[in-house]
Short mmCIF file of C-alpha atoms in Angstrom, two decimals:
data_model
loop_
_atom_site.label_atom_id
_atom_site.label_comp_id
_atom_site.label_asym_id
_atom_site.label_seq_id
_atom_site.Cartn_x
_atom_site.Cartn_y
_atom_site.Cartn_z
CA MET A 9 108.82 91.76 104.91
CA ILE A 10 105.46 92.53 107.13
CA TYR A 11 106.94 94.96 108.85
CA PHE A 12 108.65 97.19 106.05
CA PHE A 13 105.75 97.72 104.45
CA LYS A 14 103.55 98.63 107.42
CA THR A 15 103.99 102.03 106.70
CA THR A 16 103.77 104.09 103.71
CA THR A 17 106.53 105.63 101.54
CA SER A 18 108.02 106.29 97.93
CA LEU A 19 109.82 103.30 98.45
CA GLN A 20 107.62 101.09 99.60
CA PHE A 21 105.76 101.55 96.26
CA LEU A 22 108.89 100.96 94.58
CA SER A 23 109.08 97.22 96.12
CA LEU A 24 105.50 96.86 95.24
CA LEU A 25 106.54 97.38 91.66
CA ILE A 26 109.36 94.57 92.05
CA LEU A 27 107.36 92.67 93.97
CA ALA A 28 104.57 92.14 91.46
CA VAL A 29 107.63 91.32 88.76
CA LEU A 30 108.77 88.84 90.51
CA LEU A 31 105.30 86.97 92.08
CA ASN A 32 104.53 86.86 88.01
CA LEU A 33 108.03 85.60 86.32
CA ASN A 34 106.81 82.91 85.76
CA LEU A 35 104.38 84.30 83.00
CA TRP A 36 107.28 85.32 81.67
CA VAL A 37 109.46 82.00 82.03
CA ILE A 38 106.54 80.02 80.77
CA PRO A 39 104.12 82.19 79.33
CA PRO A 40 100.27 80.98 78.72
CA THR A 41 99.38 80.06 74.55
CA ALA A 42 96.49 81.79 75.31
CA ILE A 43 94.37 84.27 77.59
CA PRO A 44 91.87 82.20 79.50
CA ALA A 45 88.97 82.83 78.63
CA GLU A 46 86.92 81.30 80.76
CA GLY A 47 84.02 82.83 82.42
CA ALA A 48 83.63 85.65 79.43
CA ALA A 49 80.69 87.58 79.35
CA PRO A 50 79.85 89.50 76.14
CA LEU A 51 82.17 92.60 77.03
CA GLY A 52 84.70 89.95 78.34
CA ARG A 53 85.01 88.16 74.91
CA LEU A 54 85.54 91.41 73.36
CA VAL A 55 88.51 92.09 75.68
CA VAL A 56 89.80 89.49 75.26
CA GLN A 57 89.56 88.67 71.27
CA ALA A 58 90.96 92.30 70.87
CA LEU A 59 94.52 91.21 73.13
CA GLN A 60 94.99 87.63 72.06
CA ASN A 61 97.06 88.97 68.53
CA TYR A 62 99.53 90.74 70.61
CA PRO A 63 102.76 89.01 72.00
CA MET A 64 102.69 87.48 74.88
CA HIS A 65 105.97 89.25 76.48
CA GLY A 66 104.34 92.50 75.93
CA LEU A 67 101.08 91.38 77.40
CA TRP A 68 102.79 90.42 80.46
CA VAL A 69 104.21 93.96 80.77
CA LEU A 70 100.61 94.91 80.85
CA TYR A 71 99.29 92.82 83.28
CA VAL A 72 102.42 93.46 85.81
CA LEU A 73 101.18 96.76 85.50
CA GLY A 74 97.64 96.36 85.50
CA LEU A 75 98.33 94.44 88.92
CA CYS A 76 100.18 97.04 90.13
CA LEU A 77 97.48 99.82 89.49
CA GLN A 78 94.55 97.39 91.25
CA ALA A 79 97.11 96.73 94.01
CA TRP A 80 97.37 100.46 94.96
CA LEU A 81 93.80 100.95 94.22
CA ILE A 82 93.25 98.59 97.30
CA GLN A 83 95.57 100.60 99.27
CA ILE A 84 93.57 103.70 98.72
CA LEU A 85 90.26 101.33 99.39
CA GLY A 86 92.03 100.41 102.99
CA ASN A 87 93.21 104.23 103.97
CA ARG A 88 90.65 106.54 102.27
CA PHE A 89 87.62 104.76 104.75
CA ASN A 90 90.21 104.24 108.01
CA LEU A 91 89.93 100.33 108.13
CA TYR A 92 92.57 100.24 110.25
CA LYS A 93 94.42 101.88 112.91
CA LYS A 94 97.30 103.57 110.79
CA THR A 95 97.89 104.34 107.26
CA SER A 96 99.86 101.04 105.56
CA ILE A 97 100.36 99.85 102.24
CA LEU A 98 99.91 96.00 103.36
CA PRO A 99 96.31 95.86 101.51
CA ALA A 100 98.19 96.15 98.41
CA PHE A 101 101.02 93.55 99.23
CA CYS A 102 98.33 90.84 100.78
CA TYR A 103 97.11 91.33 97.35
CA LEU A 104 99.81 91.22 95.21
CA VAL A 105 100.96 87.70 97.00
CA LEU A 106 97.17 86.39 96.89
CA THR A 107 97.09 87.06 93.54
CA GLY A 108 100.75 85.31 92.49
CA LEU A 109 98.70 82.02 93.84
CA ILE A 110 96.48 81.82 90.73
CA ASN A 111 98.21 84.08 88.45
CA THR A 112 97.77 81.61 85.20
CA TYR A 113 94.43 81.67 85.68
CA MET A 114 94.19 85.86 86.12
CA PHE A 115 96.43 86.44 83.23
CA LEU A 116 94.49 89.00 81.08
CA SER A 117 91.65 87.31 81.91
CA PRO A 118 87.76 88.59 82.33
CA ALA A 119 88.33 87.43 86.08
CA TYR A 120 91.46 90.04 85.82
CA PHE A 121 89.35 92.57 84.52
CA MET A 122 86.87 91.92 86.54
CA VAL A 123 89.00 92.99 89.90
CA PHE A 124 88.42 96.46 88.85
CA VAL A 125 84.73 96.01 88.73
CA VAL A 126 84.96 94.28 92.38
CA ILE A 127 87.51 97.65 93.76
CA TRP A 128 85.16 100.46 92.01
CA LEU A 129 81.94 98.40 93.70
CA LEU A 130 83.49 99.05 97.33
CA PHE A 131 84.38 101.84 96.77
CA LEU A 132 81.17 103.09 95.67
CA ILE A 133 79.27 100.64 98.46
CA PHE A 134 81.30 102.63 101.22
CA GLY A 135 80.88 105.87 99.70
CA ASN A 136 77.04 104.70 100.22
CA LEU A 137 76.97 105.56 104.22
CA GLN A 138 78.18 109.10 103.68
CA THR A 139 74.80 109.92 101.73
CA HIS A 140 71.36 109.88 101.78
CA LEU A 141 70.74 110.28 98.09
CA LEU A 142 69.71 107.50 95.52
CA ALA A 143 72.17 108.09 92.41
CA PRO A 144 74.70 106.20 94.71
CA ALA A 145 72.26 103.10 95.26
CA PHE A 146 71.66 103.18 91.42
CA ASP A 147 75.99 103.47 90.80
CA VAL A 148 76.53 100.17 92.85
CA GLY A 149 73.74 98.43 90.80
CA PHE A 150 75.21 99.48 87.68
CA ALA A 151 79.25 98.31 88.67
CA VAL A 152 78.05 95.00 89.48
CA GLY A 153 75.63 94.62 86.26
CA LEU A 154 78.57 96.02 83.90
CA GLY A 155 80.63 93.65 85.57
CA ILE A 156 78.26 90.87 84.70
CA LEU A 157 78.88 91.27 81.53
CA ILE A 158 82.63 91.09 81.48
CA TYR A 159 82.22 87.74 84.09
CA ALA A 160 79.53 85.75 84.28
CA PRO A 161 80.27 83.64 87.34
CA ALA A 162 80.24 87.45 89.11
CA LEU A 163 75.88 86.95 88.89
CA PRO A 164 76.18 85.94 92.92
CA LEU A 165 76.92 89.39 93.34
CA ALA A 166 73.62 90.91 92.33
CA LEU A 167 72.68 89.74 95.67
CA PHE A 168 75.26 91.09 97.18
CA VAL A 169 74.12 94.49 95.85
CA PHE A 170 71.14 94.55 98.23
CA VAL A 171 72.88 92.92 101.25
CA ALA A 172 75.28 95.69 100.95
CA LEU A 173 73.00 98.47 100.63
CA THR A 174 71.01 97.02 104.06
CA ILE A 175 74.48 97.15 105.66
CA VAL A 176 75.13 101.02 105.22
CA ARG A 177 71.99 102.19 104.86
CA THR A 178 68.86 102.20 105.50
CA PHE A 179 66.34 100.19 104.30
CA THR A 180 63.40 101.52 102.04
CA TRP A 181 62.09 100.15 99.03
CA ARG A 182 63.08 103.07 97.13
CA VAL A 183 66.96 102.27 97.02
CA TRP A 184 66.72 98.72 96.06
CA MET A 185 64.48 99.46 93.31
CA VAL A 186 66.93 102.43 92.70
CA ALA A 187 69.92 99.74 92.38
CA LEU A 188 67.87 97.07 90.37
CA PHE A 189 67.26 99.37 87.86
CA GLY A 190 71.43 100.04 88.25
CA LEU A 191 71.92 96.36 87.61
CA LEU A 192 69.19 95.39 84.66
CA ILE A 193 70.32 98.93 82.55
CA PRO A 194 73.63 97.33 81.19
CA HIS A 195 72.12 94.57 80.28
CA PHE A 196 69.01 96.21 78.72
CA TRP A 197 71.38 98.30 76.48
CA VAL A 198 73.46 94.46 75.67
CA ALA A 199 70.60 93.28 74.54
CA THR A 200 69.06 96.10 72.71
CA TRP A 201 72.22 95.88 70.47
CA TYR A 202 72.09 92.08 69.96
CA PHE A 203 68.13 92.58 68.57
CA ALA A 204 69.50 95.42 66.26
CA THR A 205 71.95 93.06 64.87
CA ASP A 206 69.48 90.42 64.56
CA SER A 207 71.61 87.92 66.58
CA LEU A 208 69.29 87.97 69.65
CA HIS A 209 69.48 84.01 70.14
CA LEU A 210 73.36 84.27 70.66
CA LEU A 211 72.57 86.12 74.07
CA LEU A 212 72.15 83.16 76.27
CA SER A 213 74.96 81.48 74.82
CA HIS A 214 77.41 84.26 74.82
CA TYR A 215 76.58 84.80 78.73
CA GLY A 216 77.09 81.23 80.02
CA GLY A 217 79.15 79.19 76.92
CA GLU A 218 82.46 80.21 78.78
CA LEU A 219 81.07 79.41 82.70
CA ILE A 220 82.99 76.13 82.58
CA ALA A 221 86.45 75.35 82.08
CA THR A 222 86.87 73.67 78.48
CA SER A 223 90.42 72.46 80.17
CA PRO A 224 90.44 68.40 80.74
CA VAL A 225 89.11 67.51 84.31
CA PRO A 226 92.07 68.78 86.84
CA SER A 227 94.59 65.51 87.41
CA LEU A 228 95.48 64.59 91.02
CA SER A 229 97.75 67.04 91.65
CA SER A 230 95.81 70.00 90.71
CA GLN A 231 93.23 68.83 93.19
CA ASN A 232 95.88 68.47 95.42
CA GLU A 233 96.97 72.18 94.70
CA VAL A 234 92.95 73.13 95.29
CA TRP A 235 92.81 71.91 98.56
CA ILE A 236 96.78 73.14 99.91
CA LYS A 237 95.37 76.18 98.60
CA LEU A 238 92.19 76.62 99.74
CA GLY A 239 93.28 74.83 103.37
CA LEU A 240 95.50 77.84 103.35
CA LEU A 241 93.05 80.21 102.90
CA THR A 242 90.75 79.14 105.10
CA VAL A 243 93.15 78.91 107.93
CA LEU A 244 93.85 82.69 107.40
CA THR A 245 89.92 83.55 106.91
CA LEU A 246 89.02 81.98 110.50
CA TRP A 247 92.27 83.78 112.18
CA THR A 248 91.25 87.04 111.03
CA ILE A 249 87.75 86.64 111.92
CA ALA A 250 88.86 85.49 115.03
CA LEU A 251 90.95 88.49 115.64
CA LEU A 252 88.02 90.71 114.27
CA ARG A 253 85.28 88.88 116.90
CA THR A 254 87.85 90.56 119.49
CA GLU A 255 88.32 93.65 118.18
CA PHE A 256 84.68 94.26 116.87
CA LEU A 257 83.24 96.56 119.96
CA LYS A 258 86.06 98.73 119.95
CA MET A 259 86.09 99.74 116.35
CA PRO A 260 84.05 103.04 114.88
CA VAL A 261 80.34 102.31 114.16
CA GLN A 262 81.24 103.07 110.60
CA THR A 263 84.15 100.70 110.44
CA ARG A 264 82.39 97.79 111.83
CA ARG A 265 79.95 98.19 109.07
CA TYR A 266 82.62 98.49 106.31
CA PHE A 267 83.67 95.10 107.69
CA ASN A 268 80.29 93.39 108.02
CA VAL A 269 80.57 94.44 103.88
CA ILE A 270 84.33 92.51 103.51
CA LEU A 271 83.07 89.81 104.90
CA TYR A 272 79.76 89.03 103.10
CA ALA A 273 81.47 90.63 100.03
CA VAL A 274 83.88 87.14 100.75
CA SER A 275 81.30 85.14 101.30
CA PHE A 276 79.43 85.66 98.02
CA ALA A 277 82.43 85.19 96.33
CA LEU A 278 83.09 82.40 97.81
CA TYR A 279 79.85 80.94 96.67
CA ALA A 280 80.94 81.93 93.16
CA PHE A 281 83.68 80.20 93.48
CA LEU A 282 82.57 76.73 94.88
CA VAL A 283 79.38 76.38 92.46
CA LEU A 284 80.71 76.10 89.39
CA PRO A 285 82.17 72.61 88.54
CA ASP A 286 85.75 72.04 86.93
CA ALA A 287 85.70 76.19 86.92
CA ALA A 288 89.44 76.14 87.82
CA TRP A 289 90.45 78.70 89.91
CA HIS A 290 89.41 81.64 88.12
CA PRO A 291 86.43 82.48 89.99
CA ALA A 292 88.68 83.83 93.14
CA SER A 293 89.26 86.65 91.53
CA LEU A 294 86.00 87.69 93.03
CA PHE A 295 87.74 86.93 96.41
CA LEU A 296 91.00 88.73 96.69
CA VAL A 297 89.82 92.39 97.08
CA PRO A 298 88.11 91.64 100.09
CA PHE A 299 90.15 88.74 101.40
CA SER A 300 93.24 91.16 100.96
CA LEU A 301 91.73 93.69 103.13
CA PHE A 302 91.37 91.08 105.65
CA LEU A 303 94.81 89.70 105.23
CA ALA A 304 96.04 93.34 105.73
CA TYR A 305 93.91 93.29 109.20
CA LEU A 306 95.29 90.43 110.22
CA TYR A 307 98.34 91.34 109.64
CA THR A 308 98.00 94.80 111.28
CA GLU A 309 96.60 94.09 114.31
CA THR A 310 99.09 90.92 115.01
CA SER A 311 100.86 92.01 117.84
CA ASN A 312 103.96 88.98 117.40
CA LEU A 313 105.76 89.96 114.38
CA TRP A 314 106.94 86.61 114.34
CA TYR A 315 103.42 84.83 113.44
CA SER A 316 102.98 87.42 110.52
CA GLU A 317 106.14 86.81 109.30
CA SER A 318 105.74 83.23 109.54
CA LEU A 319 102.54 83.48 107.66
CA ASN A 320 103.55 85.36 105.08
CA VAL A 321 106.36 82.78 104.50
CA LEU A 322 104.10 79.85 103.92
CA ILE A 323 101.99 81.61 101.69
CA LEU A 324 104.82 82.23 99.42
CA ALA A 325 106.69 79.12 99.71
CA VAL A 326 103.08 77.53 98.18
CA LEU A 327 103.46 80.04 95.97
CA PHE A 328 106.45 79.53 94.62
CA TYR A 329 106.00 75.39 94.98
CA TYR A 330 103.35 76.01 92.61
CA GLN A 331 104.61 77.91 90.18
CA TYR A 332 107.51 76.38 89.32
CA VAL A 333 109.07 73.47 91.34
CA SER A 334 105.43 71.30 90.07
CA PHE A 335 106.82 71.78 86.95
CA LEU A 336 110.26 70.20 87.44
CA PRO A 337 110.44 66.38 86.11
CA PHE A 338 110.66 64.81 89.52
#
């Protein structure tokens, strides 16, 4: 399967659509009773409320098509900025597989829509390496500010903005100030709306009231799920970093900076995931995009195809177990 997705053809894009359907078939068979709203900030709440009244099977089609769009954008991101030695569709493939691990928490939730913002953010940050203008730095801050209005646990990405800009640009206080203005302006607009509608007292509760999942405390089986999935992702991360370390100095300087940004994106997203108690898996959406780019590098650069295929089979086995087998009565 890895070998098949190492090139880019129209057949592979059709295969991605089929893969997206198969990896999320559990949501068709056992549809959610409601759209997950954990972590919803003001804009995220509006989106969830707008979608709640539609039939779940229709929303499933929208969800799968959105996943394919996200995967396609991630594939463009990896190939446009030459993160890999040759063009491939592996970033999109990795994203679909990783999303399948947590799709019950992602189903058209604020975390799902936040993925679009993360993709946009990485496009903007990578683009800052090719310019000395101040406006692109404003765009980076604005993207994160808008993302926090959709999904409150994305707040740690506000700090990531300044770290990333320091990596891709020469540090000047003007760049940081412009990025800070971009970060604050969406929140200023929202605060103005709450003030104009005489509901300013609701502002903080609408930002943070949904941070903690309203589901019961996870059972022992779900705790096992957390440890197994986190353990698998940790092994993949360490393996990728070890491989990246051996090839890092051979890369162009520009590509090194891109991978530094990706590594910090994974780190800040992981912090957002770990800092929220009983928050289930929805904050994991923040590191799906950078981790997909990481995992695609591992699959691309691993010379032994048997290792790559074995890893992929292991991920799919964990995915299949927690999507289907864990619900069987035994």
